[in-house]
Amino acid sequence: MGIDELYPPDRLIAAQRATAAAGLDALLLTPGSDLRYLTGYDAHAGERLTCLVLPAEGEPTLIVPRLERPAAEAAPNTGVRIVDHVDGSDPYPLVVAALDGPVAAVGLADRMWAEQVLGLRAALPDAAQRLAGEVLRELRIRKSPAEIAALAEAGAAIDEVHLRMGEWLRPGRTEAEVGTDIAAAIRAAGHVSVDFVIVAAGPNGASPHHGTSDRPIGAGEPVVVDIGGTMPSGYRSDCTRTYLVGGPAPADFLDYYAVLRDAQRAAVEAVRPGITGAAADAAAREPIAAAGYGPAFLHRTGHGIGLDGHEEPYLVDGNDRPLEAGMAFSIEPGIYLAGRHGARIEDIVVCTTDGVQRLNTTPTELIAL
Ligand code: ZN
Ligand code: ZN
Ligand code: ZN
């Protein structure tokens, strides 16, 4: 997979067309996934202004701090005019100059820093500010074959880490100690950064976004391990498995784990073009509710993934948009019993033209270590 396939130059043109169609005069993209999607440039996000000025018509301009010009020039798809600024100068007039005329409405990168939002408002007082996501979401929500290959590579890398869990997870070690080993393995498996490491043993397993703690893992405790990182491609991994360490499981745990496993599999199998995000959520939620654990499944079933760890589409009640081929997202139901323990199973999957492809392929049964 070549980097030019992953970040094709014609994406800028597609984005310009979509910008015009949305009634925006330009997109203004500071460092983050929107900028990277269009240019491949993994720009440093700092107090110095980096901003791609992409007019609906005309030549794009990438404004960068002078000390980052070499990095910008080395990016895969920045065959655009680059203008730099030095420390101590005001970079915002460069944005106005790059627009080459008055503008009525601009789309700002969805996750732009507030100080830049306000800087751009001061520089362009007559321009309405909207979200670039209005335009870019529709382009980003369906992944190209190269993007799916990149997500599959990320999935295989995080699967490798889960397959090594027996090296680290045992009673008496703290969640943080195990987490440190996992983080090193996430890098060793090919990720350039570790995005999150959740090692949630016993009662901590009932907190879906726990992280790690200095609490030692007890014998016979279920442990929820949810891990992910970013690959050199920019695409991300995210996979959860639940383990049982050093002893027999709590009495009801095995029962609800079986319910959860069936629910997760049912939701994966429900994925195909045309089914809505809400229906995919219901496919996981209904069997869990039928078994009496409805309130214990306290989050949505899944989120899209790509250059961001969480992006559209969301598998959640109320999302009546049909899934389409090329959409990539997690299927991650969980059951959480406060004060006691919990479980979650998460795979990244892709909606294909006739069904579903799992990008995480390790077994989902409870893994006793
Ligand atoms: Zn989460
Ligand atoms: Zn996760
Ligand atoms: Zn997830």
mmCIF file of C-alpha atoms and ligand atoms in Angstrom:
data_model
loop_
_atom_site.group_PDB
_atom_site.id
_atom_site.type_symbol
_atom_site.label_atom_id
_atom_site.label_comp_id
_atom_site.label_asym_id
_atom_site.label_seq_id
_atom_site.Cartn_x
_atom_site.Cartn_y
_atom_site.Cartn_z
ATOM 1 C CA MET A 1 0.000 0.000 0.000
ATOM 2 C CA GLY A 2 1.659 3.191 -1.190
ATOM 3 C CA ILE A 3 1.279 6.388 0.744
ATOM 4 C CA ASP A 4 -0.014 8.063 -2.439
ATOM 5 C CA GLU A 5 -2.844 5.527 -2.605
ATOM 6 C CA LEU A 6 -3.678 6.244 1.028
ATOM 7 C CA TYR A 7 -3.565 10.029 0.514
ATOM 8 C CA PRO A 8 -4.433 10.535 -3.172
ATOM 9 C CA PRO A 9 -3.815 14.035 -4.561
ATOM 10 C CA ASP A 10 -7.321 14.277 -6.050
ATOM 11 C CA ARG A 11 -8.788 14.380 -2.547
ATOM 12 C CA LEU A 12 -8.128 18.137 -2.479
ATOM 13 C CA ILE A 13 -10.195 18.569 -5.635
ATOM 14 C CA ALA A 14 -13.039 16.428 -4.261
ATOM 15 C CA ALA A 15 -12.979 18.500 -1.078
ATOM 16 C CA GLN A 16 -13.086 21.762 -3.060
ATOM 17 C CA ARG A 17 -16.140 20.553 -4.988
ATOM 18 C CA ALA A 18 -17.875 19.514 -1.776
ATOM 19 C CA THR A 19 -16.969 22.843 -0.175
ATOM 20 C CA ALA A 20 -18.625 24.749 -3.008
ATOM 21 C CA ALA A 21 -21.666 22.458 -2.895
ATOM 22 C CA ALA A 22 -22.048 23.141 0.842
ATOM 23 C CA GLY A 23 -22.120 26.887 0.251
ATOM 24 C CA LEU A 24 -18.759 27.486 1.902
ATOM 25 C CA ASP A 25 -16.089 29.721 0.383
ATOM 26 C CA ALA A 26 -13.150 27.870 1.922
ATOM 27 C CA LEU A 27 -12.013 25.287 4.438
ATOM 28 C CA LEU A 28 -9.441 26.359 7.038
ATOM 29 C CA LEU A 29 -7.726 23.279 8.442
ATOM 30 C CA THR A 30 -5.298 23.358 11.359
ATOM 31 C CA PRO A 31 -3.339 20.228 12.464
ATOM 32 C CA GLY A 32 -5.437 17.148 12.988
ATOM 33 C CA SER A 33 -7.205 14.407 11.106
ATOM 34 C CA ASP A 34 -8.992 16.689 8.601
ATOM 35 C CA LEU A 35 -5.690 18.214 7.465
ATOM 36 C CA ARG A 36 -4.030 14.820 7.367
ATOM 37 C CA TYR A 37 -6.883 13.273 5.400
ATOM 38 C CA LEU A 38 -6.523 15.861 2.639
ATOM 39 C CA THR A 39 -2.741 16.153 2.501
ATOM 40 C CA GLY A 40 -1.154 13.256 4.395
ATOM 41 C CA TYR A 41 0.589 15.896 6.523
ATOM 42 C CA ASP A 42 0.837 14.787 10.160
ATOM 43 C CA ALA A 43 1.355 18.353 11.317
ATOM 44 C CA HIS A 44 2.504 19.305 14.793
ATOM 45 C CA ALA A 45 -0.310 20.959 16.742
ATOM 46 C CA GLY A 46 1.124 23.889 18.644
ATOM 47 C CA GLU A 47 0.592 27.542 19.440
ATOM 48 C CA ARG A 48 2.217 28.509 16.129
ATOM 49 C CA LEU A 49 -0.342 28.597 13.309
ATOM 50 C CA THR A 50 -0.358 25.817 10.718
ATOM 51 C CA CYS A 51 -3.385 26.148 8.435
ATOM 52 C CA LEU A 52 -4.377 24.751 5.072
ATOM 53 C CA VAL A 53 -6.435 27.379 3.292
ATOM 54 C CA LEU A 54 -8.532 25.467 0.768
ATOM 55 C CA PRO A 55 -10.738 27.809 -1.243
ATOM 56 C CA ALA A 56 -13.786 26.326 -2.971
ATOM 57 C CA GLU A 57 -12.160 27.490 -6.176
ATOM 58 C CA GLY A 58 -8.551 28.366 -6.831
ATOM 59 C CA GLU A 59 -5.193 27.438 -5.439
ATOM 60 C CA PRO A 60 -4.795 25.954 -1.946
ATOM 61 C CA THR A 61 -2.157 27.405 0.380
ATOM 62 C CA LEU A 62 -0.515 25.717 3.339
ATOM 63 C CA ILE A 63 0.574 28.253 5.965
ATOM 64 C CA VAL A 64 3.290 26.901 8.265
ATOM 65 C CA PRO A 65 5.798 28.144 10.831
ATOM 66 C CA ARG A 66 9.155 28.539 9.058
ATOM 67 C CA LEU A 67 10.828 25.965 11.329
ATOM 68 C CA GLU A 68 8.282 23.361 10.195
ATOM 69 C CA ARG A 69 8.558 24.106 6.479
ATOM 70 C CA PRO A 70 10.858 21.117 5.788
ATOM 71 C CA ALA A 71 8.401 18.784 7.528
ATOM 72 C CA ALA A 72 5.513 20.219 5.507
ATOM 73 C CA GLU A 73 7.436 19.868 2.255
ATOM 74 C CA ALA A 74 8.215 16.212 3.058
ATOM 75 C CA ALA A 75 4.540 15.273 3.573
ATOM 76 C CA PRO A 76 3.048 12.963 0.938
ATOM 77 C CA ASN A 77 0.459 15.181 -0.658
ATOM 78 C CA THR A 78 1.424 18.750 0.023
ATOM 79 C CA GLY A 79 2.002 19.644 -3.604
ATOM 80 C CA VAL A 80 0.394 22.916 -2.706
ATOM 81 C CA ARG A 81 1.843 26.375 -2.331
ATOM 82 C CA ILE A 82 3.528 26.680 1.072
ATOM 83 C CA VAL A 83 3.822 30.062 2.777
ATOM 84 C CA ASP A 84 5.746 30.365 6.020
ATOM 85 C CA HIS A 85 5.879 32.799 8.899
ATOM 86 C CA VAL A 86 8.548 33.546 11.473
ATOM 87 C CA ASP A 87 8.210 33.729 15.234
ATOM 88 C CA GLY A 88 7.024 37.144 16.364
ATOM 89 C CA SER A 89 5.032 37.903 13.205
ATOM 90 C CA ASP A 90 1.233 37.737 12.969
ATOM 91 C CA PRO A 91 0.323 34.784 10.726
ATOM 92 C CA TYR A 92 -3.384 35.567 10.380
ATOM 93 C CA PRO A 93 -3.005 38.119 7.560
ATOM 94 C CA LEU A 94 -1.471 35.262 5.547
ATOM 95 C CA VAL A 95 -4.812 33.446 5.780
ATOM 96 C CA VAL A 96 -6.641 36.516 4.490
ATOM 97 C CA ALA A 97 -4.125 36.878 1.640
ATOM 98 C CA ALA A 98 -4.460 33.192 0.706
ATOM 99 C CA LEU A 99 -8.230 33.620 0.346
ATOM 100 C CA ASP A 100 -7.742 36.182 -2.383
ATOM 101 C CA GLY A 101 -10.993 38.092 -1.881
ATOM 102 C CA PRO A 102 -13.866 38.495 0.560
ATOM 103 C CA VAL A 103 -15.531 35.381 1.964
ATOM 104 C CA ALA A 104 -19.000 34.934 3.448
ATOM 105 C CA ALA A 105 -18.570 31.546 5.137
ATOM 106 C CA VAL A 106 -15.633 29.333 6.061
ATOM 107 C CA GLY A 107 -15.482 25.752 7.395
ATOM 108 C CA LEU A 108 -13.078 25.245 10.312
ATOM 109 C CA ALA A 109 -11.442 21.917 11.190
ATOM 110 C CA ASP A 110 -13.816 20.283 13.698
ATOM 111 C CA ARG A 111 -11.181 19.988 16.411
ATOM 112 C CA MET A 112 -9.391 23.321 15.916
ATOM 113 C CA TRP A 113 -8.066 24.989 19.072
ATOM 114 C CA ALA A 114 -10.280 27.785 20.398
ATOM 115 C CA GLU A 115 -7.445 30.331 20.265
ATOM 116 C CA GLN A 116 -7.204 29.745 16.506
ATOM 117 C CA VAL A 117 -10.978 29.821 16.022
ATOM 118 C CA LEU A 118 -10.968 33.250 17.670
ATOM 119 C CA GLY A 119 -7.841 34.355 15.789
ATOM 120 C CA LEU A 120 -9.557 33.498 12.503
ATOM 121 C CA ARG A 121 -12.741 35.258 13.608
ATOM 122 C CA ALA A 122 -10.743 38.432 14.272
ATOM 123 C CA ALA A 123 -8.945 38.143 10.924
ATOM 124 C CA LEU A 124 -12.168 37.447 8.982
ATOM 125 C CA PRO A 125 -14.827 39.351 10.967
ATOM 126 C CA ASP A 126 -17.421 39.166 8.191
ATOM 127 C CA ALA A 127 -17.140 35.425 7.540
ATOM 128 C CA ALA A 128 -19.564 33.007 9.190
ATOM 129 C CA GLN A 129 -17.728 30.130 10.825
ATOM 130 C CA ARG A 130 -19.066 26.620 10.280
ATOM 131 C CA LEU A 131 -17.581 23.151 10.718
ATOM 132 C CA ALA A 132 -15.431 21.648 7.972
ATOM 133 C CA GLY A 133 -16.938 18.361 9.107
ATOM 134 C CA GLU A 134 -20.106 19.283 7.229
ATOM 135 C CA VAL A 135 -18.029 18.747 4.092
ATOM 136 C CA LEU A 136 -15.318 16.281 5.101
ATOM 137 C CA ARG A 137 -17.481 13.873 7.118
ATOM 138 C CA GLU A 138 -19.154 12.629 3.947
ATOM 139 C CA LEU A 139 -15.789 12.043 2.285
ATOM 140 C CA ARG A 140 -14.210 10.382 5.320
ATOM 141 C CA ILE A 141 -17.125 8.136 6.331
ATOM 142 C CA ARG A 142 -16.587 5.681 3.449
ATOM 143 C CA LYS A 143 -13.068 4.289 3.430
ATOM 144 C CA SER A 144 -11.125 3.605 0.241
ATOM 145 C CA PRO A 145 -9.588 0.150 -0.318
ATOM 146 C CA ALA A 146 -6.227 1.614 0.744
ATOM 147 C CA GLU A 147 -7.735 2.970 3.957
ATOM 148 C CA ILE A 148 -9.346 -0.397 4.718
ATOM 149 C CA ALA A 149 -5.979 -2.076 4.123
ATOM 150 C CA ALA A 150 -4.435 0.401 6.584
ATOM 151 C CA LEU A 151 -7.134 -0.349 9.176
ATOM 152 C CA ALA A 152 -6.621 -4.091 8.631
ATOM 153 C CA GLU A 153 -2.893 -3.635 9.231
ATOM 154 C CA ALA A 154 -3.693 -1.774 12.462
ATOM 155 C CA GLY A 155 -6.138 -4.526 13.475
ATOM 156 C CA ALA A 156 -3.549 -7.244 12.905
ATOM 157 C CA ALA A 157 -1.002 -5.281 14.966
ATOM 158 C CA ILE A 158 -3.298 -4.933 17.990
ATOM 159 C CA ASP A 159 -4.367 -8.588 17.680
ATOM 160 C CA GLU A 160 -0.690 -9.501 18.074
ATOM 161 C CA VAL A 161 -0.640 -7.654 21.403
ATOM 162 C CA HIS A 162 -3.770 -9.414 22.694
ATOM 163 C CA LEU A 163 -2.264 -12.770 21.757
ATOM 164 C CA ARG A 164 0.678 -12.008 24.090
ATOM 165 C CA MET A 165 -1.479 -11.130 27.126
ATOM 166 C CA GLY A 166 -0.474 -14.321 28.979
ATOM 167 C CA GLU A 167 3.068 -12.928 29.268
ATOM 168 C CA TRP A 168 1.909 -10.049 31.469
ATOM 169 C CA LEU A 169 -1.467 -10.630 33.061
ATOM 170 C CA ARG A 170 -1.326 -12.491 36.362
ATOM 171 C CA PRO A 171 -2.564 -12.121 39.956
ATOM 172 C CA GLY A 172 -0.470 -9.874 42.184
ATOM 173 C CA ARG A 173 0.726 -7.551 39.410
ATOM 174 C CA THR A 174 -0.876 -4.113 39.331
ATOM 175 C CA GLU A 175 -2.955 -2.901 36.399
ATOM 176 C CA ALA A 176 -0.341 -0.180 35.819
ATOM 177 C CA GLU A 177 2.526 -2.703 35.638
ATOM 178 C CA VAL A 178 0.604 -4.757 33.108
ATOM 179 C CA GLY A 179 -0.298 -1.561 31.252
ATOM 180 C CA THR A 180 3.363 -0.570 30.907
ATOM 181 C CA ASP A 181 4.166 -3.935 29.321
ATOM 182 C CA ILE A 182 1.176 -3.646 26.987
ATOM 183 C CA ALA A 183 2.174 -0.132 25.900
ATOM 184 C CA ALA A 184 5.665 -1.350 24.959
ATOM 185 C CA ALA A 185 4.117 -4.237 23.002
ATOM 186 C CA ILE A 186 1.744 -1.882 21.149
ATOM 187 C CA ARG A 187 4.804 -0.004 19.870
ATOM 188 C CA ALA A 188 6.713 -3.223 19.174
ATOM 189 C CA ALA A 189 3.791 -4.411 17.029
ATOM 190 C CA GLY A 190 4.296 -1.448 14.694
ATOM 191 C CA HIS A 191 2.264 1.425 16.126
ATOM 192 C CA VAL A 192 3.946 4.843 16.305
ATOM 193 C CA SER A 193 1.892 5.878 19.305
ATOM 194 C CA VAL A 194 -0.131 4.323 22.091
ATOM 195 C CA ASP A 195 -3.552 5.961 22.188
ATOM 196 C CA PHE A 196 -4.984 4.254 25.274
ATOM 197 C CA VAL A 197 -4.452 1.265 27.546
ATOM 198 C CA ILE A 198 -7.322 0.079 29.730
ATOM 199 C CA VAL A 199 -6.541 -2.741 32.154
ATOM 200 C CA ALA A 200 -9.615 -2.967 34.366
ATOM 201 C CA ALA A 201 -9.600 -5.821 36.888
ATOM 202 C CA GLY A 202 -12.413 -6.870 39.204
ATOM 203 C CA PRO A 203 -14.558 -3.880 40.276
ATOM 204 C CA ASN A 204 -12.613 -1.568 37.934
ATOM 205 C CA GLY A 205 -14.019 -3.611 35.045
ATOM 206 C CA ALA A 206 -17.390 -2.003 35.709
ATOM 207 C CA SER A 207 -15.959 1.402 34.647
ATOM 208 C CA PRO A 208 -15.828 1.358 30.820
ATOM 209 C CA HIS A 209 -13.118 4.062 30.510
ATOM 210 C CA HIS A 210 -11.113 3.066 33.576
ATOM 211 C CA GLY A 211 -7.463 3.292 32.408
ATOM 212 C CA THR A 212 -5.073 1.609 34.859
ATOM 213 C CA SER A 213 -4.416 1.849 38.612
ATOM 214 C CA ASP A 214 -1.965 0.692 41.260
ATOM 215 C CA ARG A 215 -4.428 -1.915 42.478
ATOM 216 C CA PRO A 216 -3.009 -5.459 42.259
ATOM 217 C CA ILE A 217 -5.023 -7.886 40.159
ATOM 218 C CA GLY A 218 -6.708 -10.525 42.319
ATOM 219 C CA ALA A 219 -6.917 -14.261 41.614
ATOM 220 C CA GLY A 220 -10.138 -15.190 39.854
ATOM 221 C CA GLU A 221 -10.858 -11.629 38.699
ATOM 222 C CA PRO A 222 -12.150 -10.861 35.226
ATOM 223 C CA VAL A 223 -9.948 -8.238 33.506
ATOM 224 C CA VAL A 224 -11.183 -5.997 30.680
ATOM 225 C CA VAL A 225 -8.279 -5.055 28.371
ATOM 226 C CA ASP A 226 -9.120 -2.354 25.788
ATOM 227 C CA ILE A 227 -6.105 -1.127 23.822
ATOM 228 C CA GLY A 228 -5.314 0.879 20.727
ATOM 229 C CA GLY A 229 -2.686 2.899 18.936
ATOM 230 C CA THR A 230 -1.849 4.761 15.730
ATOM 231 C CA MET A 231 0.087 3.171 12.885
ATOM 232 C CA PRO A 232 2.647 5.010 10.689
ATOM 233 C CA SER A 233 -0.153 5.278 8.091
ATOM 234 C CA GLY A 234 -2.136 7.450 10.538
ATOM 235 C CA TYR A 235 -4.876 4.809 10.884
ATOM 236 C CA ARG A 236 -5.837 3.447 14.286
ATOM 237 C CA SER A 237 -6.478 0.217 16.142
ATOM 238 C CA ASP A 238 -8.952 -0.429 18.964
ATOM 239 C CA CYS A 239 -9.735 -3.886 20.367
ATOM 240 C CA THR A 240 -11.108 -5.224 23.644
ATOM 241 C CA ARG A 241 -10.901 -8.707 25.076
ATOM 242 C CA THR A 242 -11.869 -9.853 28.561
ATOM 243 C CA TYR A 243 -9.587 -12.226 30.440
ATOM 244 C CA LEU A 244 -9.859 -14.309 33.585
ATOM 245 C CA VAL A 245 -6.678 -14.634 35.625
ATOM 246 C CA GLY A 246 -5.551 -17.183 38.148
ATOM 247 C CA GLY A 247 -8.706 -18.876 39.346
ATOM 248 C CA PRO A 248 -12.399 -19.623 38.909
ATOM 249 C CA ALA A 249 -14.712 -16.835 37.774
ATOM 250 C CA PRO A 250 -17.314 -15.194 40.040
ATOM 251 C CA ALA A 251 -20.600 -17.140 39.990
ATOM 252 C CA ASP A 252 -22.704 -15.057 37.619
ATOM 253 C CA PHE A 253 -19.838 -13.824 35.470
ATOM 254 C CA LEU A 254 -19.719 -16.807 33.139
ATOM 255 C CA ASP A 255 -23.466 -16.523 32.532
ATOM 256 C CA TYR A 256 -23.410 -12.902 31.471
ATOM 257 C CA TYR A 257 -20.182 -13.329 29.541
ATOM 258 C CA ALA A 258 -21.946 -15.927 27.367
ATOM 259 C CA VAL A 259 -24.834 -13.453 26.829
ATOM 260 C CA LEU A 260 -22.361 -10.725 25.887
ATOM 261 C CA ARG A 261 -20.479 -12.926 23.473
ATOM 262 C CA ASP A 262 -23.667 -13.938 21.680
ATOM 263 C CA ALA A 263 -24.793 -10.304 21.542
ATOM 264 C CA GLN A 264 -21.488 -9.120 20.085
ATOM 265 C CA ARG A 265 -21.546 -11.846 17.458
ATOM 266 C CA ALA A 266 -25.190 -11.090 16.589
ATOM 267 C CA ALA A 267 -24.352 -7.420 16.012
ATOM 268 C CA VAL A 268 -21.328 -8.270 13.838
ATOM 269 C CA GLU A 269 -23.478 -10.629 11.778
ATOM 270 C CA ALA A 270 -26.219 -8.004 11.421
ATOM 271 C CA VAL A 271 -23.863 -5.634 9.578
ATOM 272 C CA ARG A 272 -24.571 -5.196 5.864
ATOM 273 C CA PRO A 273 -25.381 -2.256 3.599
ATOM 274 C CA GLY A 274 -28.801 -0.783 4.330
ATOM 275 C CA ILE A 275 -29.080 -1.655 8.006
ATOM 276 C CA THR A 276 -29.112 1.516 10.126
ATOM 277 C CA GLY A 277 -26.668 2.380 12.888
ATOM 278 C CA ALA A 278 -29.635 2.172 15.282
ATOM 279 C CA ALA A 279 -30.543 -1.345 14.081
ATOM 280 C CA ALA A 280 -26.954 -2.548 14.518
ATOM 281 C CA ASP A 281 -27.033 -1.119 18.050
ATOM 282 C CA ALA A 282 -30.322 -2.925 18.730
ATOM 283 C CA ALA A 283 -28.874 -6.229 17.479
ATOM 284 C CA ALA A 284 -26.380 -6.110 20.362
ATOM 285 C CA ARG A 285 -28.704 -4.532 22.915
ATOM 286 C CA GLU A 286 -31.786 -6.739 22.606
ATOM 287 C CA PRO A 287 -30.216 -10.065 23.693
ATOM 288 C CA ILE A 288 -28.485 -8.314 26.596
ATOM 289 C CA ALA A 289 -31.762 -6.704 27.694
ATOM 290 C CA ALA A 290 -33.641 -10.003 27.269
ATOM 291 C CA ALA A 291 -31.182 -11.637 29.697
ATOM 292 C CA GLY A 292 -31.916 -8.908 32.257
ATOM 293 C CA TYR A 293 -28.716 -6.891 31.821
ATOM 294 C CA GLY A 294 -30.151 -3.988 29.784
ATOM 295 C CA PRO A 295 -29.224 -1.177 32.213
ATOM 296 C CA ALA A 296 -25.728 -2.686 32.631
ATOM 297 C CA PHE A 297 -24.930 -2.010 28.943
ATOM 298 C CA LEU A 298 -24.501 1.688 29.474
ATOM 299 C CA HIS A 299 -22.934 2.953 26.232
ATOM 300 C CA ARG A 300 -23.567 2.823 22.487
ATOM 301 C CA THR A 301 -22.586 -0.296 20.544
ATOM 302 C CA GLY A 302 -19.902 1.274 18.384
ATOM 303 C CA HIS A 303 -18.086 4.158 16.754
ATOM 304 C CA GLY A 304 -16.421 4.724 13.406
ATOM 305 C CA ILE A 305 -12.629 4.608 13.231
ATOM 306 C CA GLY A 306 -10.027 5.873 10.784
ATOM 307 C CA LEU A 307 -7.621 8.780 11.255
ATOM 308 C CA ASP A 308 -9.568 9.506 14.458
ATOM 309 C CA GLY A 309 -10.174 6.905 17.128
ATOM 310 C CA HIS A 310 -13.836 7.910 17.317
ATOM 311 C CA GLU A 311 -15.553 9.304 14.224
ATOM 312 C CA GLU A 312 -18.725 8.684 12.198
ATOM 313 C CA PRO A 313 -20.663 6.468 11.867
ATOM 314 C CA TYR A 314 -21.911 5.837 15.404
ATOM 315 C CA LEU A 315 -23.913 2.703 16.154
ATOM 316 C CA VAL A 316 -26.376 4.237 18.534
ATOM 317 C CA ASP A 317 -30.111 4.473 19.096
ATOM 318 C CA GLY A 318 -31.468 7.286 16.938
ATOM 319 C CA ASN A 319 -28.928 6.953 14.120
ATOM 320 C CA ASP A 320 -31.256 6.154 11.236
ATOM 321 C CA ARG A 321 -28.594 6.501 8.561
ATOM 322 C CA PRO A 322 -28.084 3.227 6.695
ATOM 323 C CA LEU A 323 -24.628 1.683 6.773
ATOM 324 C CA GLU A 324 -22.800 1.582 3.443
ATOM 325 C CA ALA A 325 -19.975 -0.441 1.986
ATOM 326 C CA GLY A 326 -16.634 1.000 3.084
ATOM 327 C CA MET A 327 -17.770 2.206 6.502
ATOM 328 C CA ALA A 328 -15.478 0.990 9.316
ATOM 329 C CA PHE A 329 -16.532 0.922 12.976
ATOM 330 C CA SER A 330 -16.323 -0.918 16.270
ATOM 331 C CA ILE A 331 -18.838 -3.439 17.620
ATOM 332 C CA GLU A 332 -18.268 -3.293 21.372
ATOM 333 C CA PRO A 333 -21.128 -4.170 23.686
ATOM 334 C CA GLY A 334 -20.322 -4.427 27.390
ATOM 335 C CA ILE A 335 -21.970 -5.467 30.647
ATOM 336 C CA TYR A 336 -20.900 -3.553 33.761
ATOM 337 C CA LEU A 337 -21.955 -4.454 37.308
ATOM 338 C CA ALA A 338 -20.957 -1.558 39.577
ATOM 339 C CA GLY A 339 -18.770 -2.537 42.526
ATOM 340 C CA ARG A 340 -18.277 -6.061 41.213
ATOM 341 C CA HIS A 341 -16.889 -6.649 37.691
ATOM 342 C CA GLY A 342 -17.599 -6.177 34.015
ATOM 343 C CA ALA A 343 -16.885 -7.390 30.506
ATOM 344 C CA ARG A 344 -16.606 -5.952 27.000
ATOM 345 C CA ILE A 345 -15.831 -7.509 23.634
ATOM 346 C CA GLU A 346 -14.765 -5.209 20.803
ATOM 347 C CA ASP A 347 -13.889 -5.825 17.181
ATOM 348 C CA ILE A 348 -13.348 -3.336 14.380
ATOM 349 C CA VAL A 349 -15.376 -4.362 11.338
ATOM 350 C CA VAL A 350 -15.961 -3.037 7.828
ATOM 351 C CA CYS A 351 -19.312 -3.032 6.061
ATOM 352 C CA THR A 352 -18.706 -4.683 2.676
ATOM 353 C CA THR A 353 -20.882 -4.751 -0.442
ATOM 354 C CA ASP A 354 -22.609 -7.920 0.765
ATOM 355 C CA GLY A 355 -21.929 -8.193 4.497
ATOM 356 C CA VAL A 356 -19.136 -7.648 6.952
ATOM 357 C CA GLN A 357 -15.407 -8.164 7.364
ATOM 358 C CA ARG A 358 -13.824 -8.366 10.830
ATOM 359 C CA LEU A 359 -10.476 -6.623 11.140
ATOM 360 C CA ASN A 360 -9.826 -8.149 14.586
ATOM 361 C CA THR A 361 -9.743 -11.894 14.336
ATOM 362 C CA THR A 362 -8.664 -13.311 17.706
ATOM 363 C CA PRO A 363 -11.287 -15.515 19.425
ATOM 364 C CA THR A 364 -13.904 -13.766 21.550
ATOM 365 C CA GLU A 365 -14.433 -16.456 24.160
ATOM 366 C CA LEU A 366 -13.344 -15.707 27.704
ATOM 367 C CA ILE A 367 -9.593 -16.284 27.844
ATOM 368 C CA ALA A 368 -8.451 -17.923 31.073
ATOM 369 C CA LEU A 369 -4.792 -17.243 31.903
HETATM 370 ZN ZN ZN B 1 -14.620 3.674 24.691
HETATM 371 ZN ZN ZN B 2 -11.846 0.142 22.634
HETATM 372 ZN ZN ZN B 3 -13.802 1.452 20.632
#
